Each structure stands twice: as structure tokens, then as C-alpha cells.
């Protein structure tokens, strides 16, 4: 016997009727036999819970111009610029759909690929947009450890979430992001399983990373991986940005600090031939993104309109 519809069932149906069928709230209310106010709340819940995902298939002219400008100015292989969501919006929401579409284009390729991932809010938002699609021919691998000093895992890890959607062979990096000592890091990296994952990451066909800023809101600091004193030391040495724990200056050159010898994982070396795709946007990240592009740490970019404009206007 079929049970009563749950609240999420109702919300999903309301979201479908709104965003796919194109019904008004009055029409949805009549279809579901609820009040207009409840129909409105159900549609809102569907969006808030991620039950309905909306992507823009039409390329806006201004976004196309910005993509061309980024490719020309920074010598990129690819660029995707998402429309501006407006003041106060989360930039990770703006880039999520465009980044997911780009990732799906690689997943659709017939040849087997190894795709490596960093962590962070932007990549986590991207994975949330990926449709469940069992795909066993590709391997997905982590570039960086994801264990905090207190033993907890980052909320923004993407490998396990993506593996759950793709049912693909997956290889998390089983080390702390920051070890206690260089000797401890060396011990972890000497383990055969870690060496296997590191080799896969180094030889990956495609790489997706976030870009961290190095101001007072630096993800490394906010997420508890470094102390304030360690952050200030890196800032004093000219830190402009960070990718998978590797800190670099305004010219995109890696800075060697005491933390550098403790980071677990595989550094993204500048000048890789294959696609190294940065998914990043927001006013606080502009200098970090520019540095990563200038230093050729990344050669592809998914960002939003305001960030792309800033990157081009300050060259």
C-alpha cells in the first residue's frame, strides 16, 4: 500500500510544476489542492532543498565577451562566465551550474579519464548540481588530504559526494591536510595506498580546483587548518592565494613556509598541459585568481560576471 506523500514529495511536485511545467502559483495550488500560500512555500522549499536545479542554456552576450577576453588576456584553454546573481548572492551559487556543465562534458567522453579534485565551497556547489549518472569508466581522485587537526573531515570535501552520484572508482587522499611535523607527513606519504593516490593525482587527465584567498577570511584559516599566527606569517611573505594547500604570491609563484612542508597531498605544478580548471568567484578572490592565472597554475577558469570584469579591468 502506498504511503501518504511526504513534505519533500509535495515540494518536489510543486517545484516541477513551477519550473518545468511553467505553472503559476494559482495553477499549482489548484493542481495540488492546496492554498496559494502553501503552494508558494512548497516551491520555495523545493529550491532551498535543491530538489529543482535550474541551469541557463542560453549564452548571454556579455558573458561570451568576457570569456573571450579572459582566454585572450590570460592565454586560457577554456573560460566559462556565469551571469551575475546580484549583490549579496553567494558567488559559489553563480558558478555551480556552469562548472557542473563543464564537468559533465568530460564525464560524457567515451575514453576513460582520471579526474582530480581539490576541495572547497565552489567545488561542493558544483557537485550538488551534477545529476546522478552511474559512470564506471572514469576514475575520480583527490588532490589533497581532508583531515583537520582535530581529526574531523572538511564539510566541503567533494570526492565522496561525487562518487555517490557517479558510482565511479574513487580515490580519496587518506592523509591529514596539515600534519604535525614534516616527519609525520613523510610517514603518511610513504604508505603504499597514499603513493598510489598521489600518482593518480599527478597523472590526472583533468583537474578541478577552487582558489582560496589569503586575507582574514582565508579558507585555510576559517576552516581551522592553520592558526592566525600561521596565516599572518604567510601574509608577511606575500601570500596572495592558495590552491589545494599550496600558497602562492601575486605572480603565481609558490611560497615556501613552515606550513608547506606539512601539507598533505599533491601540489598543482604550474604549466600542466592538461586542463586545470579553477572554479572561483567573488570580490575577495580576484587577486588570488589573477595570481593563479598569471603563474599558469591553472589554465581554465569558471567564474561569474563581476569577477571576470575585475580580472580584465585590472590587467
Short mmCIF file of C-alpha atoms in Angstrom, two decimals:
data_model
loop_
_atom_site.label_atom_id
_atom_site.label_comp_id
_atom_site.label_asym_id
_atom_site.label_seq_id
_atom_site.Cartn_x
_atom_site.Cartn_y
_atom_site.Cartn_z
CA UNK A 1 0.00 0.00 0.00
CA UNK A 2 1.39 3.40 -0.98
CA UNK A 3 2.06 5.77 1.90
CA UNK A 4 0.99 9.37 2.18
CA UNK A 5 3.14 11.87 0.26
CA UNK A 6 5.88 13.43 2.39
CA UNK A 7 6.55 17.16 2.58
CA UNK A 8 9.52 16.71 0.24
CA UNK A 9 7.32 14.76 -2.18
CA UNK A 10 4.89 17.70 -2.29
CA UNK A 11 7.71 20.20 -2.61
CA UNK A 12 9.30 18.25 -5.46
CA UNK A 13 5.98 18.09 -7.31
CA UNK A 14 5.38 21.80 -6.75
CA UNK A 15 8.88 22.63 -7.97
CA UNK A 16 8.37 20.51 -11.07
CA UNK A 17 5.07 22.18 -11.87
CA UNK A 18 6.63 25.62 -11.40
CA UNK A 19 9.96 25.31 -13.17
CA UNK A 20 9.29 22.60 -15.75
CA UNK A 21 5.58 22.86 -16.47
CA UNK A 22 5.68 26.66 -16.10
CA UNK A 23 2.54 26.86 -13.96
CA UNK A 24 1.67 29.89 -11.89
CA UNK A 25 1.27 29.58 -8.13
CA UNK A 26 -2.53 29.70 -8.53
CA UNK A 27 -2.36 26.84 -11.03
CA UNK A 28 -0.05 24.83 -8.77
CA UNK A 29 -2.41 25.37 -5.83
CA UNK A 30 -5.34 24.10 -7.88
CA UNK A 31 -3.38 21.13 -9.19
CA UNK A 32 -2.23 20.07 -5.72
CA UNK A 33 -5.43 21.04 -3.93
CA UNK A 34 -3.69 23.42 -1.53
CA UNK A 35 -3.84 27.15 -0.79
CA UNK A 36 -1.86 29.61 -2.85
CA UNK A 37 0.29 30.40 0.19
CA UNK A 38 1.13 26.73 0.69
CA UNK A 39 1.94 26.34 -3.00
CA UNK A 40 4.36 29.26 -2.71
CA UNK A 41 6.02 27.71 0.36
CA UNK A 42 6.33 24.33 -1.37
CA UNK A 43 8.03 25.86 -4.42
CA UNK A 44 10.41 27.77 -2.13
CA UNK A 45 11.23 24.59 -0.22
CA UNK A 46 11.92 22.72 -3.44
CA UNK A 47 14.53 25.32 -4.37
CA UNK A 48 16.01 25.53 -0.86
CA UNK A 49 16.40 21.75 -0.65
CA UNK A 50 17.99 21.51 -4.07
CA UNK A 51 15.12 19.40 -5.42
CA UNK A 52 14.95 21.57 -8.52
CA UNK A 53 18.09 22.61 -10.36
CA UNK A 54 17.90 25.39 -12.92
CA UNK A 55 20.64 25.94 -15.49
CA UNK A 56 20.85 28.66 -18.07
CA UNK A 57 21.38 27.14 -21.52
CA UNK A 58 21.36 30.44 -23.41
CA UNK A 59 24.70 32.22 -23.55
CA UNK A 60 24.38 35.89 -22.59
CA UNK A 61 26.33 38.15 -24.95
CA UNK A 62 28.21 39.93 -22.17
CA UNK A 63 29.32 36.58 -20.71
CA UNK A 64 30.61 35.47 -24.12
CA UNK A 65 32.60 38.70 -24.44
CA UNK A 66 34.13 38.19 -21.01
CA UNK A 67 35.01 34.56 -21.79
CA UNK A 68 36.81 35.65 -24.96
CA UNK A 69 38.61 38.38 -23.04
CA UNK A 70 39.82 36.01 -20.35
CA UNK A 71 41.06 33.46 -22.90
CA UNK A 72 42.89 36.16 -24.86
CA UNK A 73 44.35 38.03 -21.88
CA UNK A 74 45.50 35.06 -19.80
CA UNK A 75 46.09 32.50 -22.56
CA UNK A 76 43.49 30.11 -21.21
CA UNK A 77 42.35 26.85 -22.77
CA UNK A 78 38.74 27.44 -21.68
CA UNK A 79 36.68 30.00 -19.79
CA UNK A 80 33.08 29.95 -18.58
CA UNK A 81 31.45 33.08 -17.19
CA UNK A 82 28.14 32.75 -15.36
CA UNK A 83 25.63 35.62 -15.17
CA UNK A 84 25.77 37.86 -12.11
CA UNK A 85 23.32 36.84 -9.37
CA UNK A 86 23.25 40.31 -7.87
CA UNK A 87 24.67 41.98 -4.80
CA UNK A 88 24.88 39.82 -1.71
CA UNK A 89 24.47 36.50 -3.54
CA UNK A 90 26.85 33.61 -2.91
CA UNK A 91 29.32 33.50 -5.84
CA UNK A 92 29.54 29.71 -5.49
CA UNK A 93 25.87 29.51 -6.50
CA UNK A 94 26.59 31.52 -9.63
CA UNK A 95 29.42 29.26 -10.81
CA UNK A 96 27.88 25.93 -9.77
CA UNK A 97 25.79 25.30 -12.89
CA UNK A 98 28.48 26.38 -15.35
CA UNK A 99 31.12 24.28 -13.58
CA UNK A 100 28.79 21.26 -13.44
CA UNK A 101 28.12 21.54 -17.18
CA UNK A 102 31.84 21.63 -17.89
CA UNK A 103 32.47 18.60 -15.67
CA UNK A 104 29.59 16.73 -17.31
CA UNK A 105 31.16 17.37 -20.72
CA UNK A 106 34.25 15.45 -19.57
CA UNK A 107 32.17 12.71 -17.98
CA UNK A 108 30.37 12.24 -21.31
CA UNK A 109 33.58 11.44 -23.17
CA UNK A 110 33.89 7.83 -24.32
CA UNK A 111 37.53 7.40 -23.27
CA UNK A 112 38.42 6.62 -19.67
CA UNK A 113 39.64 9.68 -17.79
CA UNK A 114 41.22 10.27 -14.41
CA UNK A 115 39.75 13.47 -12.99
CA UNK A 116 41.36 15.05 -9.92
CA UNK A 117 39.63 17.40 -7.49
CA UNK A 118 40.53 19.84 -4.78
CA UNK A 119 38.04 20.83 -2.11
CA UNK A 120 36.08 23.92 -1.14
CA UNK A 121 32.75 25.66 -1.31
CA UNK A 122 32.76 26.28 -5.06
CA UNK A 123 33.51 22.66 -5.93
CA UNK A 124 30.98 21.43 -3.38
CA UNK A 125 28.32 23.62 -5.03
CA UNK A 126 29.35 22.23 -8.43
CA UNK A 127 28.92 18.64 -7.27
CA UNK A 128 25.46 19.47 -5.90
CA UNK A 129 24.44 20.36 -9.47
CA UNK A 130 25.65 17.12 -11.01
CA UNK A 131 22.88 14.69 -11.89
CA UNK A 132 23.17 11.11 -10.65
CA UNK A 133 24.62 9.18 -13.59
CA UNK A 134 26.42 5.88 -12.91
CA UNK A 135 29.71 6.09 -14.76
CA UNK A 136 32.30 3.41 -14.08
CA UNK A 137 34.77 4.17 -16.87
CA UNK A 138 36.27 7.25 -15.19
CA UNK A 139 38.36 7.50 -12.02
CA UNK A 140 37.98 10.38 -9.59
CA UNK A 141 40.81 11.21 -7.24
CA UNK A 142 41.51 13.75 -4.50
CA UNK A 143 44.48 16.11 -4.70
CA UNK A 144 44.61 16.91 -1.01
CA UNK A 145 44.13 15.45 2.44
CA UNK A 146 40.89 16.32 4.14
CA UNK A 147 41.50 15.63 7.82
CA UNK A 148 41.66 18.64 10.14
CA UNK A 149 43.99 18.85 13.15
CA UNK A 150 41.13 17.76 15.44
CA UNK A 151 40.52 14.64 13.33
CA UNK A 152 37.35 15.92 11.67
CA UNK A 153 36.76 15.96 7.91
CA UNK A 154 36.00 19.09 5.92
CA UNK A 155 32.35 19.71 5.17
CA UNK A 156 33.39 20.80 1.69
CA UNK A 157 35.06 17.59 0.56
CA UNK A 158 33.79 16.60 -2.90
CA UNK A 159 35.19 13.14 -3.71
CA UNK A 160 32.74 11.07 -1.67
CA UNK A 161 29.75 13.18 -2.73
CA UNK A 162 30.68 12.88 -6.37
CA UNK A 163 31.39 9.17 -6.07
CA UNK A 164 27.94 8.68 -4.60
CA UNK A 165 26.41 10.26 -7.70
CA UNK A 166 28.65 8.61 -10.29
CA UNK A 167 29.26 5.20 -8.73
CA UNK A 168 32.75 5.63 -10.17
CA UNK A 169 36.05 4.27 -8.83
CA UNK A 170 37.21 6.92 -6.37
CA UNK A 171 40.43 7.58 -4.53
CA UNK A 172 40.36 9.93 -1.52
CA UNK A 173 43.71 11.20 -0.22
CA UNK A 174 43.93 9.40 3.16
CA UNK A 175 46.21 11.89 4.96
CA UNK A 176 45.78 14.98 7.17
CA UNK A 177 45.63 18.25 5.27
CA UNK A 178 48.19 19.62 7.71
CA UNK A 179 50.47 17.16 9.54
CA UNK A 180 52.04 17.94 12.89
CA UNK A 181 55.62 17.66 11.62
CA UNK A 182 57.43 17.15 8.29
CA UNK A 183 58.40 13.70 9.55
CA UNK A 184 54.76 12.79 10.14
CA UNK A 185 53.85 13.97 6.64
CA UNK A 186 56.69 11.92 5.16
CA UNK A 187 55.48 8.87 7.08
CA UNK A 188 51.96 9.21 5.64
CA UNK A 189 53.24 9.76 2.10
CA UNK A 190 55.47 6.70 2.34
CA UNK A 191 52.43 4.46 2.68
CA UNK A 192 51.66 2.49 -0.48
CA UNK A 193 47.94 3.48 -0.70
CA UNK A 194 48.89 7.15 -0.40
CA UNK A 195 51.57 6.76 -3.08
CA UNK A 196 49.01 5.14 -5.38
CA UNK A 197 46.55 8.02 -4.94
CA UNK A 198 49.31 10.62 -5.33
CA UNK A 199 50.44 9.05 -8.61
CA UNK A 200 46.88 9.07 -9.95
CA UNK A 201 46.53 12.73 -8.98
CA UNK A 202 49.83 13.70 -10.58
CA UNK A 203 48.89 11.96 -13.83
CA UNK A 204 45.26 13.08 -13.94
CA UNK A 205 43.84 13.99 -17.34
CA UNK A 206 41.69 16.82 -15.95
CA UNK A 207 41.94 18.79 -12.70
CA UNK A 208 39.25 20.84 -10.92
CA UNK A 209 40.29 23.15 -8.08
CA UNK A 210 38.99 26.01 -6.02
CA UNK A 211 41.06 29.12 -5.32
CA UNK A 212 41.43 30.35 -1.76
CA UNK A 213 42.05 33.97 -0.83
CA UNK A 214 44.66 34.79 1.81
CA UNK A 215 43.02 37.67 3.66
CA UNK A 216 41.45 37.40 7.09
CA UNK A 217 38.72 35.26 5.53
CA UNK A 218 41.21 32.74 4.11
CA UNK A 219 39.57 29.28 3.89
CA UNK A 220 42.68 27.65 5.38
CA UNK A 221 42.20 29.80 8.48
CA UNK A 222 38.39 29.84 8.63
CA UNK A 223 38.18 26.07 8.32
CA UNK A 224 40.68 25.53 11.11
CA UNK A 225 43.64 24.16 9.17
CA UNK A 226 46.07 26.94 10.16
CA UNK A 227 46.27 29.29 13.12
CA UNK A 228 46.01 33.05 12.92
CA UNK A 229 49.74 33.33 13.60
CA UNK A 230 50.49 30.94 10.73
CA UNK A 231 48.19 32.91 8.43
CA UNK A 232 49.93 36.17 9.36
CA UNK A 233 53.32 34.60 8.69
CA UNK A 234 52.19 33.60 5.19
CA UNK A 235 50.73 37.06 4.60
CA UNK A 236 54.04 38.64 5.63
CA UNK A 237 55.78 36.51 3.00
CA UNK A 238 53.48 37.91 0.29
CA UNK A 239 50.78 35.23 0.13
CA UNK A 240 48.12 36.14 -2.44
CA UNK A 241 46.24 32.88 -2.92
CA UNK A 242 46.07 29.16 -2.24
CA UNK A 243 45.20 26.07 -4.26
CA UNK A 244 44.93 22.67 -2.54
CA UNK A 245 47.04 23.96 0.34
CA UNK A 246 49.80 25.39 -1.83
CA UNK A 247 50.23 29.10 -1.08
CA UNK A 248 51.49 31.43 -3.82
CA UNK A 249 52.38 35.10 -4.28
CA UNK A 250 50.89 37.71 -6.60
CA UNK A 251 52.93 36.37 -9.52
CA UNK A 252 51.67 32.83 -9.00
CA UNK A 253 54.94 31.54 -7.55
CA UNK A 254 54.67 29.13 -4.66
CA UNK A 255 55.91 30.40 -1.30
CA UNK A 256 57.85 28.00 0.88
CA UNK A 257 56.80 28.39 4.51
CA UNK A 258 56.87 26.05 7.52
CA UNK A 259 53.32 25.04 6.53
CA UNK A 260 54.45 24.00 3.04
CA UNK A 261 56.33 21.02 4.47
CA UNK A 262 53.21 19.89 6.35
CA UNK A 263 50.52 19.96 3.61
CA UNK A 264 49.29 16.50 2.69
CA UNK A 265 48.51 15.80 -0.94
CA UNK A 266 49.74 16.73 -4.40
CA UNK A 267 50.67 20.29 -5.33
CA UNK A 268 49.33 21.53 -8.68
CA UNK A 269 52.51 22.44 -10.51
CA UNK A 270 52.42 25.38 -12.94
CA UNK A 271 52.34 24.72 -16.67
CA UNK A 272 50.45 21.42 -16.75
CA UNK A 273 49.45 20.54 -20.32
CA UNK A 274 46.02 19.12 -19.50
CA UNK A 275 43.07 21.21 -18.33
CA UNK A 276 43.49 22.62 -14.81
CA UNK A 277 40.13 24.24 -14.15
CA UNK A 278 39.71 26.80 -11.38
CA UNK A 279 36.14 27.30 -10.16
CA UNK A 280 36.19 30.57 -8.24
CA UNK A 281 34.37 33.89 -7.99
CA UNK A 282 33.83 36.78 -5.62
CA UNK A 283 35.45 40.15 -4.89
CA UNK A 284 37.75 38.80 -2.18
CA UNK A 285 39.17 36.19 -4.58
CA UNK A 286 40.08 38.44 -7.52
CA UNK A 287 43.75 38.91 -6.59
CA UNK A 288 44.14 35.20 -5.81
CA UNK A 289 42.55 34.14 -9.12
CA UNK A 290 44.68 36.62 -11.06
CA UNK A 291 47.84 35.29 -9.43
CA UNK A 292 46.90 31.68 -10.24
CA UNK A 293 46.24 32.64 -13.87
CA UNK A 294 49.42 34.71 -14.14
CA UNK A 295 51.56 31.92 -12.76
CA UNK A 296 49.92 29.30 -15.02
CA UNK A 297 48.94 27.20 -12.01
CA UNK A 298 45.53 26.96 -13.71
CA UNK A 299 44.78 27.23 -17.41
CA UNK A 300 40.97 27.24 -17.40
CA UNK A 301 38.51 29.30 -15.35
CA UNK A 302 34.85 29.15 -14.34
CA UNK A 303 33.77 32.40 -12.71
CA UNK A 304 30.98 35.00 -12.70
CA UNK A 305 30.46 38.32 -14.48
CA UNK A 306 31.70 40.69 -11.76
CA UNK A 307 34.84 38.63 -11.13
CA UNK A 308 35.61 38.30 -14.84
CA UNK A 309 35.17 42.06 -15.28
CA UNK A 310 37.52 42.76 -12.38
CA UNK A 311 40.14 40.36 -13.75
CA UNK A 312 40.07 42.12 -17.11
CA UNK A 313 39.82 45.70 -15.87
CA UNK A 314 42.86 45.47 -13.58
CA UNK A 315 45.32 43.89 -16.02
#
